[in-house]
Amino acid sequence: MGKTKQPKPIDLARKPRGFPDKRENLIHAEQDMIEKITGVYRRWGFEGLETGAFEYADALGKFLPDDDRPNAGVFALQDDDEQWMSLRYDLTAPLARFAAENWQTLPKPFRRYAAGPVWRNEKPGPGRFREFLQCDADTVGAAGAHADAEMIAMAAEAMRAAGAANGEFTIRVNTRRLLNAVLETVGASEDSTRLTILRALDKLDKFGVSGVADLLGAGRMDESGDFTKGAGLDAAGVKQVLAFAEAGRSTRSETLEALGQAVGTGEEAAAGLAELDAIARGLEALGAPESDVTIDPSVVRGLEYYTGPVFEAELLKETVDEDGNTVRIGSVGGGGRYDDLVARFTGEKIPATGFSVGVSRLAAAFSISGVIGELNGPVVVLNMDREDPSEALKLATELRSTGIRAEAYMGSSGMRPQMKYADRRGAPAVIMVGSDELEKGVVTIKDLKEGARQAAAIASNEEYREARPGQFEAPRADMIARIQAILEADQ
RNA sequence: GCAGCCUUAGCUCAGUUGGUUAGAGCGCCGGUUUGUGGAGCCGGAGGUCCUUGGUUCGAACCCAAGAGGCUGUACCA
């Protein structure tokens, strides 16, 4: 037909990477997770707060050093007054802005939780999205280590509530002060060197000791042959940093002792040790088990606004996708102390600490390992009379009126496709009323789950169709009760 | 961003040394005499072989550039 080339309709149906479509099961899993996590936050005394998706870019503080455009990591656009606005990349920066704006009237310390989408313009991958849900709790205006300990203990409880079982996760705790102390002892004074060392440390669990040693020294070659330049430490420096990074032991007190040896006697080192010691005591008082929370000197976290303790929630359980590949999920949450963030707005230094669960990533991990259950669909009333669907409509209405989730089949296909439809919807049961049933004053009900169980023992297709497994007739007046019985048995 | 690999139907892949209307399996859609989901039977839809340019009488196949994807790595407030 056309000589001019038109894009085929299907070519237009493309989804930007990292912006996930979510169907029933995932939506439900995520919402359920958010309810459970915020339930924990509320029980610990935090109050809800919602803020908008956009913040002024300068409120988020993301500008390239000598550029008036927001950094590439955020999605940004200019308002009609030319001001740059950015989609929030976390829930902490908006909280800091809110706290600063309303500081006069807030109860102090201000304890709030928040849940919602955030956006990051980064390269997506398995469990990594450009739009994803976070669920945060923060305490603003509390300087003591007990506030950090509370965050950490509550984080463990939130992970449990979200569905991670004993031994499937861990919260790893460290403090920036100790990291600074180590950087001092190896004489890393240049900012770029310090960053490279910290980033290398952060990869201990990913690349192992030898990989990190390479990154601390000359550099590391990845498996595609690409080379990453290292921090350029000499052998003694590499050894010192690794000794620190590997000071983790199985209990918090043992780790603290090992760290005491590895970190030296400087002022910053002493402050860091004291900080972790205070947190450890807080954790004891809060009853956080050793298996939930460990002290791990290789935890670094985001490099910008954390000023003291940092912590990270990690899924330990291996996630294996349906092709049998192990998918690396990594961190599913994190947090720490950020004593200078609110000061950017108020000028007054206001200490704060918080924790964030990456709900989308956690749900993705569960989804990849196939542990998210299928939800039941509605009861489907088949339409047996293509000329007049009234009977099906009536039956569906009757079911709904008692609170049962039900629908009449709305398509125009025959019996078999209608059954396939019900199957695909995950319907617990279908109801059939044709001329036979009408005459006899009965309904035919098919329990699809029970039918599937029985069908497993049937070999031939002929027999299968004759047996009509899971199917029975009931007086019309008993329909509701029989369906309710099926729904209950299904719970 | 950098590096490696990849691109033929919804998916997984065949496609002979370059040779007429490009195939399979699975999946999908429908029918199978009121009226039955999985694996029976019958039928059907679906592909400018990523794009553009070149070589050639002739290109899914050869060459070049581009785009997109996957993986690793960097970055990740």
XYZ file of C-alpha atoms (C1' of nucleotides) in Angstrom:
568
model
C 0.000 0.000 0.000
C 2.011 2.877 1.268
C 5.278 3.820 -0.284
C 5.986 6.068 2.660
C 7.408 4.100 5.521
C 5.218 4.133 8.606
C 6.380 2.651 11.876
C 4.441 -0.535 12.499
C 2.103 -0.195 15.478
C 4.060 -2.823 17.376
C 7.233 -0.741 17.078
C 5.542 2.033 19.029
C 4.637 -0.267 21.893
C 7.980 0.027 23.603
C 8.642 0.494 27.265
C 11.559 2.611 28.494
C 13.977 0.376 30.326
C 13.942 0.520 34.073
C 10.315 1.661 34.315
C 8.643 -1.579 35.197
C 5.119 -2.634 34.281
C 3.628 -4.291 37.304
C 0.806 -6.783 37.208
C -1.569 -7.979 39.870
C 0.775 -10.293 41.737
C 3.680 -7.844 41.926
C 1.482 -4.899 42.833
C -0.025 -6.897 45.615
C 3.348 -8.157 46.846
C 4.765 -4.626 46.960
C 1.755 -3.081 48.639
C 1.634 -5.858 51.160
C 5.310 -5.307 51.881
C 4.822 -1.561 52.335
C 1.927 -2.138 54.715
C 3.962 -4.501 56.812
C 7.055 -2.292 56.924
C 5.173 0.895 57.686
C 3.299 -1.109 60.294
C 6.623 -1.732 62.020
C 7.606 1.943 61.715
C 4.291 3.049 63.196
C 4.633 0.632 66.070
C 8.016 2.143 66.873
C 6.331 5.518 67.062
C 6.975 7.081 63.667
C 4.355 9.208 61.923
C 3.523 9.317 58.255
C 4.578 12.041 55.824
C 4.045 12.312 52.093
C 5.802 14.801 49.868
C 5.558 15.388 46.125
C 7.486 13.670 43.385
C 9.341 16.823 42.366
C 11.684 18.989 44.383
C 13.618 22.003 43.225
C 16.923 20.701 42.006
C 18.887 22.898 44.374
C 16.923 21.429 47.298
C 18.146 18.007 46.261
C 21.624 19.442 45.974
C 22.617 17.743 42.782
C 24.560 20.013 40.535
C 27.674 19.439 38.582
C 30.440 21.571 40.065
C 30.630 24.089 37.238
C 27.358 23.648 35.457
C 23.929 25.108 36.034
C 22.206 21.926 34.903
C 21.231 19.172 37.316
C 23.421 16.116 37.339
C 22.720 13.284 34.908
C 21.721 10.936 37.711
C 18.385 12.674 38.204
C 15.434 13.280 35.925
C 15.016 17.003 35.705
C 12.962 19.552 33.824
C 12.542 23.307 33.877
C 9.374 24.811 35.329
C 7.766 27.680 33.379
C 9.692 30.124 35.549
C 12.905 28.464 34.300
C 13.669 26.882 37.659
C 15.063 23.377 37.546
C 12.947 20.731 39.203
C 14.047 17.157 39.716
C 12.190 13.963 40.451
C 13.260 12.932 43.943
C 15.989 10.285 43.964
C 15.341 9.279 47.563
C 12.990 10.145 50.429
C 15.674 11.583 52.683
C 16.387 14.818 50.851
C 12.673 15.754 50.700
C 12.440 15.011 54.422
C 15.357 17.319 55.129
C 13.645 20.038 53.122
C 10.349 19.507 54.920
C 11.977 19.413 58.343
C 13.859 22.621 57.615
C 10.715 24.394 56.403
C 8.613 23.321 59.381
C 11.211 23.008 62.103
C 9.575 25.579 64.379
C 6.359 23.678 64.791
C 7.503 20.074 64.653
C 7.777 17.853 67.710
C 11.492 17.371 68.242
C 13.003 14.938 67.579
C 10.804 14.548 64.511
C 10.133 10.904 63.739
C 8.506 10.169 60.420
C 8.082 7.337 57.958
C 7.385 7.608 54.245
C 6.755 5.227 51.389
C 6.642 5.958 47.694
C 8.358 5.949 44.346
C 11.743 7.519 43.694
C 13.540 7.961 40.370
C 17.164 7.603 39.377
C 18.543 8.013 35.914
C 21.009 5.151 36.039
C 21.633 2.018 34.077
C 18.936 -0.524 34.976
C 19.451 -4.249 35.437
C 17.967 -7.197 37.272
C 16.568 -5.750 40.507
C 17.721 -2.269 39.471
C 15.134 0.171 38.226
C 14.886 3.799 37.234
C 11.590 4.064 39.082
C 11.242 2.146 42.308
C 9.607 2.134 45.702
C 11.318 2.987 48.949
C 10.025 2.823 52.489
C 11.892 5.031 54.951
C 11.967 5.940 58.603
C 14.037 8.824 59.971
C 14.596 10.600 63.235
C 15.536 14.257 62.840
C 16.994 16.080 65.784
C 18.518 13.173 67.712
C 22.277 13.088 68.064
C 22.855 10.060 70.270
C 24.023 6.636 69.168
C 20.880 5.140 70.684
C 18.938 6.769 67.844
C 21.171 4.941 65.366
C 20.836 1.704 67.312
C 17.059 2.097 67.184
C 17.159 2.537 63.411
C 19.261 -0.565 63.027
C 17.157 -2.757 65.312
C 13.994 -1.504 63.638
C 15.515 -2.156 60.205
C 15.977 -5.798 61.158
C 12.388 -5.997 62.298
C 11.231 -4.346 59.073
C 13.184 -6.858 56.991
C 11.486 -9.686 58.860
C 8.083 -8.091 58.409
C 8.803 -7.707 54.704
C 9.194 -11.450 54.415
C 12.897 -12.178 54.904
C 13.248 -15.135 57.240
C 15.915 -15.851 59.828
C 19.298 -16.099 58.213
C 18.054 -14.772 54.884
C 19.229 -11.244 55.562
C 21.681 -9.284 57.639
C 22.146 -5.675 58.654
C 25.785 -4.680 58.433
C 26.932 -1.676 60.448
C 30.003 0.532 60.199
C 30.920 4.152 60.753
C 32.452 6.718 58.489
C 34.752 7.776 61.316
C 36.646 4.494 61.226
C 36.909 4.698 57.470
C 38.360 8.189 57.802
C 40.802 6.907 60.406
C 42.041 4.202 58.030
C 42.427 6.665 55.202
C 44.568 8.757 57.515
C 46.830 5.890 58.555
C 47.629 4.995 54.945
C 48.255 8.642 54.228
C 45.516 9.064 51.637
C 45.097 12.812 51.594
C 43.875 13.421 48.048
C 40.094 13.347 47.698
C 40.201 11.190 44.587
C 42.455 8.619 46.258
C 40.222 8.517 49.327
C 37.161 7.950 47.140
C 38.867 5.194 45.197
C 39.864 3.425 48.400
C 36.365 3.640 49.845
C 34.800 2.393 46.628
C 37.252 -0.492 46.543
C 36.389 -1.395 50.128
C 32.701 -1.357 49.318
C 33.312 -4.098 46.760
C 34.819 -6.592 49.155
C 31.792 -8.878 49.015
C 31.600 -8.540 45.253
C 35.194 -9.040 44.147
C 36.700 -10.725 47.214
C 39.982 -9.917 48.888
C 42.202 -10.248 45.830
C 39.926 -8.097 43.671
C 39.866 -5.376 46.294
C 43.635 -5.666 46.729
C 43.987 -5.001 42.984
C 41.706 -1.976 43.218
C 43.643 -0.616 46.182
C 46.900 -1.086 44.318
C 47.515 -0.714 40.594
C 44.075 -1.662 39.293
C 41.829 -4.485 38.244
C 40.960 -6.149 34.938
C 37.302 -7.237 34.676
C 36.152 -10.315 32.797
C 35.496 -8.452 29.577
C 39.084 -7.265 29.601
C 38.264 -3.721 30.643
C 40.702 -2.194 33.089
C 39.793 -0.194 36.194
C 42.536 1.997 37.565
C 43.301 1.450 41.245
C 44.079 3.736 44.160
C 47.816 3.220 43.776
C 48.576 2.286 47.384
C 51.862 0.526 48.087
C 51.902 -3.040 49.390
C 52.002 -1.952 53.020
C 49.025 0.373 52.534
C 46.997 -2.319 50.782
C 47.754 -4.664 53.636
C 46.655 -2.152 56.234
C 43.367 -1.383 54.528
C 42.607 -5.071 54.016
C 43.432 -5.871 57.628
C 40.822 -3.299 58.592
C 38.246 -4.481 56.090
C 38.615 -8.065 57.228
C 38.291 -7.353 60.920
C 34.679 -8.555 60.897
C 34.005 -11.398 63.356
C 30.918 -13.416 64.130
C 29.857 -11.366 67.135
C 29.747 -7.625 67.550
C 31.998 -7.553 70.601
C 34.632 -9.703 68.891
C 34.556 -7.442 65.872
C 34.958 -4.365 68.026
C 37.992 -5.919 69.632
C 39.523 -6.886 66.283
C 38.850 -3.397 64.966
C 40.639 -1.914 67.957
C 43.778 -3.689 66.777
C 43.382 -2.838 63.089
C 42.558 0.822 63.289
C 45.274 2.342 65.440
C 45.039 4.881 68.230
C 44.233 8.151 66.511
C 41.527 10.515 67.637
C 39.149 9.654 64.815
C 39.719 5.933 65.361
C 38.871 6.255 69.048
C 35.740 8.251 68.240
C 34.643 5.660 65.698
C 35.199 2.773 68.074
C 33.290 4.564 70.818
C 30.445 5.188 68.411
C 30.179 1.548 67.377
C 30.494 0.458 70.989
C 27.598 2.686 71.976
C 25.523 1.344 69.106
C 26.363 -2.214 70.119
C 25.161 -1.520 73.650
C 21.991 0.043 72.283
C 21.387 -3.031 70.158
C 21.719 -5.236 73.226
C 19.158 -3.142 75.066
C 16.805 -3.258 72.086
C 17.207 -7.009 71.848
C 18.609 -7.144 68.300
C 20.059 -10.640 67.793
C 23.675 -11.077 66.682
C 22.366 -13.006 63.684
C 20.434 -9.963 62.483
C 23.030 -7.258 62.957
C 26.770 -7.502 62.483
C 29.501 -4.923 62.542
C 31.251 -4.993 59.191
C 34.093 -2.546 58.467
C 33.753 -2.977 54.683
C 30.387 -1.184 54.616
C 30.824 2.232 52.992
C 27.478 3.340 51.496
C 26.817 6.457 49.514
C 29.583 8.920 49.808
C 27.882 12.258 50.007
C 25.869 13.080 53.092
C 26.594 10.405 55.680
C 28.609 11.700 58.596
C 28.818 8.841 61.124
C 27.284 5.398 61.418
C 26.236 3.750 58.147
C 24.328 0.525 57.720
C 23.169 -1.703 54.955
C 20.530 -4.434 54.702
C 21.518 -7.313 52.499
C 19.640 -10.373 51.297
C 21.830 -13.404 51.904
C 19.509 -15.874 50.275
C 20.635 -16.779 46.775
C 18.235 -15.556 44.159
C 17.993 -17.904 41.205
C 15.893 -16.970 38.205
C 13.749 -19.354 36.195
C 16.635 -20.132 33.837
C 18.688 -21.257 36.811
C 21.018 -18.252 36.721
C 22.071 -16.778 40.021
C 21.053 -13.147 40.074
C 23.012 -10.771 42.212
C 20.591 -8.580 44.154
C 22.955 -7.121 46.758
C 21.786 -4.386 49.053
C 18.039 -4.116 49.611
C 18.171 -1.248 52.036
C 20.435 1.090 53.890
C 20.822 4.149 55.946
C 22.951 6.083 58.328
C 23.524 9.332 60.118
C 23.465 12.591 58.189
C 24.106 15.409 60.612
C 24.728 18.127 58.013
C 21.877 17.601 55.568
C 19.205 19.739 57.227
C 21.793 22.432 57.954
C 21.968 23.077 54.218
C 18.536 24.691 54.509
C 18.533 26.141 58.018
C 22.153 26.938 58.665
C 21.622 25.347 62.034
C 23.178 21.931 62.479
C 20.446 19.388 63.048
C 21.513 15.771 63.592
C 19.488 13.041 61.871
C 19.558 9.341 61.234
C 17.406 7.084 59.092
C 16.883 3.870 57.243
C 15.361 2.969 53.891
C 14.060 -0.330 52.521
C 14.271 -0.796 48.755
C 10.813 -2.300 48.407
C 10.954 -2.792 44.645
C 14.295 -4.521 44.770
C 13.224 -6.744 47.627
C 10.010 -7.656 45.822
C 12.013 -8.263 42.640
C 14.296 -10.617 44.544
C 11.323 -12.554 45.862
C 9.761 -12.502 42.433
C 12.916 -13.757 40.715
C 13.165 -16.664 43.107
C 9.494 -17.397 42.502
C 8.354 -17.101 46.099
C 5.584 -14.626 45.351
C 2.355 -16.603 45.409
C -0.267 -16.473 42.701
C -3.391 -14.593 43.697
C -6.839 -16.012 43.237
C -8.904 -14.501 40.471
C -12.648 -13.904 40.533
C -15.298 -16.595 40.318
C -16.210 -16.688 36.628
C -19.774 -17.253 35.517
C -19.656 -18.749 32.054
C -21.985 -17.383 29.444
C -23.840 -20.373 28.007
C -26.296 -18.494 25.856
C -24.734 -16.264 23.257
C -28.077 -14.725 22.324
C -29.056 -13.850 25.847
C -26.419 -13.508 28.560
C -28.944 -12.387 31.188
C -28.674 -15.507 33.301
C -24.888 -15.146 33.653
C -25.263 -11.483 34.573
C -27.821 -12.318 37.236
C -25.709 -15.035 38.787
C -22.621 -12.835 38.936
C -24.646 -10.066 40.571
C -25.965 -12.498 43.142
C -22.439 -13.642 44.013
C -21.160 -10.079 44.307
C -23.998 -9.054 46.558
C -22.590 -11.369 49.218
C -19.087 -9.983 48.831
C -17.705 -12.716 46.580
C -15.426 -11.488 43.829
C -17.210 -12.572 40.678
C -17.727 -11.708 37.038
C -19.778 -12.898 34.109
C -17.691 -13.806 31.059
C -17.704 -10.782 28.775
C -16.205 -12.262 25.630
C -17.967 -13.937 22.758
C -16.155 -17.250 22.550
C -17.284 -20.825 23.055
C -17.092 -23.057 26.040
C -13.484 -24.103 25.804
C -12.006 -20.628 25.502
C -14.184 -19.570 28.422
C -12.687 -22.336 30.543
C -9.202 -21.316 29.414
C -10.033 -17.760 30.381
C -11.113 -18.814 33.874
C -7.966 -20.887 34.212
C -5.727 -18.034 33.198
C -7.438 -15.651 35.558
C -6.723 -18.029 38.397
C -10.435 -18.385 39.084
C -11.138 -20.647 42.054
C -14.361 -21.814 40.447
C -16.633 -21.385 37.456
C -20.402 -21.513 37.386
C -22.356 -22.895 34.467
C -26.038 -22.535 33.931
C -27.437 -23.634 30.586
C -30.839 -24.848 29.553
C -30.443 -28.128 31.470
C -29.674 -26.409 34.733
C -32.397 -23.838 34.247
C -34.925 -26.583 33.772
C -33.778 -28.486 36.835
C -33.352 -25.396 38.989
C -29.694 -26.148 39.658
C -26.268 -24.680 38.938
C -23.201 -26.579 37.832
C -20.111 -25.550 39.780
C -16.578 -26.517 38.865
C -13.904 -26.206 41.517
C -10.898 -25.484 39.316
C -8.186 -26.100 41.917
C -9.729 -29.395 42.982
C -10.259 -30.258 39.331
C -6.597 -29.682 38.575
C -5.595 -31.909 41.475
C -7.816 -34.739 40.260
C -6.751 -34.270 36.665
C -3.162 -35.026 37.548
C -4.129 -38.700 37.788
C -5.847 -38.769 34.398
C -3.756 -39.736 31.408
C -5.906 -39.543 28.301
C -7.560 -36.431 27.100
C -10.778 -38.289 26.342
C -11.069 -39.590 29.859
C -10.183 -36.157 31.212
C -13.059 -34.552 29.405
C -15.532 -37.193 30.413
C -14.547 -37.234 34.063
C -15.150 -33.502 34.519
C -12.990 -33.443 37.637
C -13.960 -31.103 40.438
C -17.417 -30.563 39.008
C -20.780 -30.966 40.682
C -24.380 -29.870 40.531
C -26.049 -27.987 43.330
C -29.490 -26.555 43.911
C -29.611 -22.984 42.777
C -30.407 -21.872 46.320
C -27.172 -23.438 47.599
C -24.887 -21.725 45.102
C -23.530 -19.061 47.441
C -22.849 -21.507 50.254
C -21.090 -23.980 47.964
C -18.889 -21.264 46.434
C -18.038 -19.918 49.861
C -16.990 -23.413 50.920
C -14.648 -23.640 47.918
C -13.162 -20.212 48.661
C -12.554 -21.126 52.287
C -10.946 -24.465 51.417
C -8.677 -22.479 49.141
C -7.306 -20.179 51.816
C 30.791 6.311 29.704
C 34.246 1.942 28.661
C 34.703 -3.396 27.217
C 32.922 -8.140 25.317
C 29.036 -10.763 23.047
C 24.481 -10.654 20.413
C 20.099 -9.156 16.750
C 15.495 -14.425 11.605
C 7.558 -15.345 14.163
C 5.264 -13.870 20.999
C 9.566 -17.386 22.908
C 13.764 -20.826 21.753
C 16.168 -21.528 17.484
C 17.027 -23.945 12.038
C 18.224 -21.821 7.431
C 22.921 -25.949 3.057
C 29.129 -22.656 -0.925
C 24.881 -16.087 -1.922
C 19.780 -18.978 -5.942
C 12.483 -19.084 -6.999
C 6.436 -17.847 -2.622
C 11.963 -18.010 4.767
C 11.019 -22.965 8.262
C 10.432 -25.979 13.043
C 9.104 -26.676 18.115
C 6.648 -24.352 21.810
C 3.163 -20.470 22.594
C -1.179 -17.784 20.781
C -6.386 -17.654 18.506
C -10.677 -20.468 17.046
C -13.560 -24.974 16.038
C -14.306 -30.035 17.682
C -23.151 -31.276 16.692
C -26.730 -28.050 24.175
C -21.598 -27.683 27.341
C -15.718 -28.253 29.873
C -9.200 -25.548 31.817
C -4.143 -29.707 31.405
C -1.145 -33.276 26.875
C -6.581 -35.516 21.892
C -8.239 -34.072 16.828
C -8.918 -30.114 12.919
C -8.006 -25.341 11.323
C -5.943 -20.231 11.667
C -3.187 -15.817 12.564
C 1.645 -14.067 12.952
C 8.201 -12.257 9.798
C 10.421 -5.185 4.788
C 15.206 -11.923 8.341
C 17.206 -4.666 13.497
C 18.160 -0.117 10.098
C 20.673 2.335 6.225
C 24.214 2.157 2.469
C 27.478 -0.953 -0.559
C 29.205 -5.586 -3.490
C 26.324 -8.889 -6.894
C 22.318 -10.876 -12.393
C 20.589 -12.198 -7.407
C 21.673 -10.861 -0.150
C 18.617 -13.465 5.953
C 23.656 -15.015 4.307
C 29.402 -10.960 2.062
C 31.316 -5.626 3.402
C 30.653 -0.770 6.076
C 28.259 2.448 9.288
C 24.362 3.131 12.656
C 20.542 1.563 16.167
C 18.915 -1.748 19.851
C 19.698 -5.763 23.408
C 22.529 -8.798 27.015
C 26.663 -9.244 30.347
C 30.738 -7.112 32.874
C 32.777 -2.554 34.573
C 32.395 2.726 35.936
C 28.841 5.915 38.312
C 24.831 5.229 41.946
C 23.540 11.425 45.925
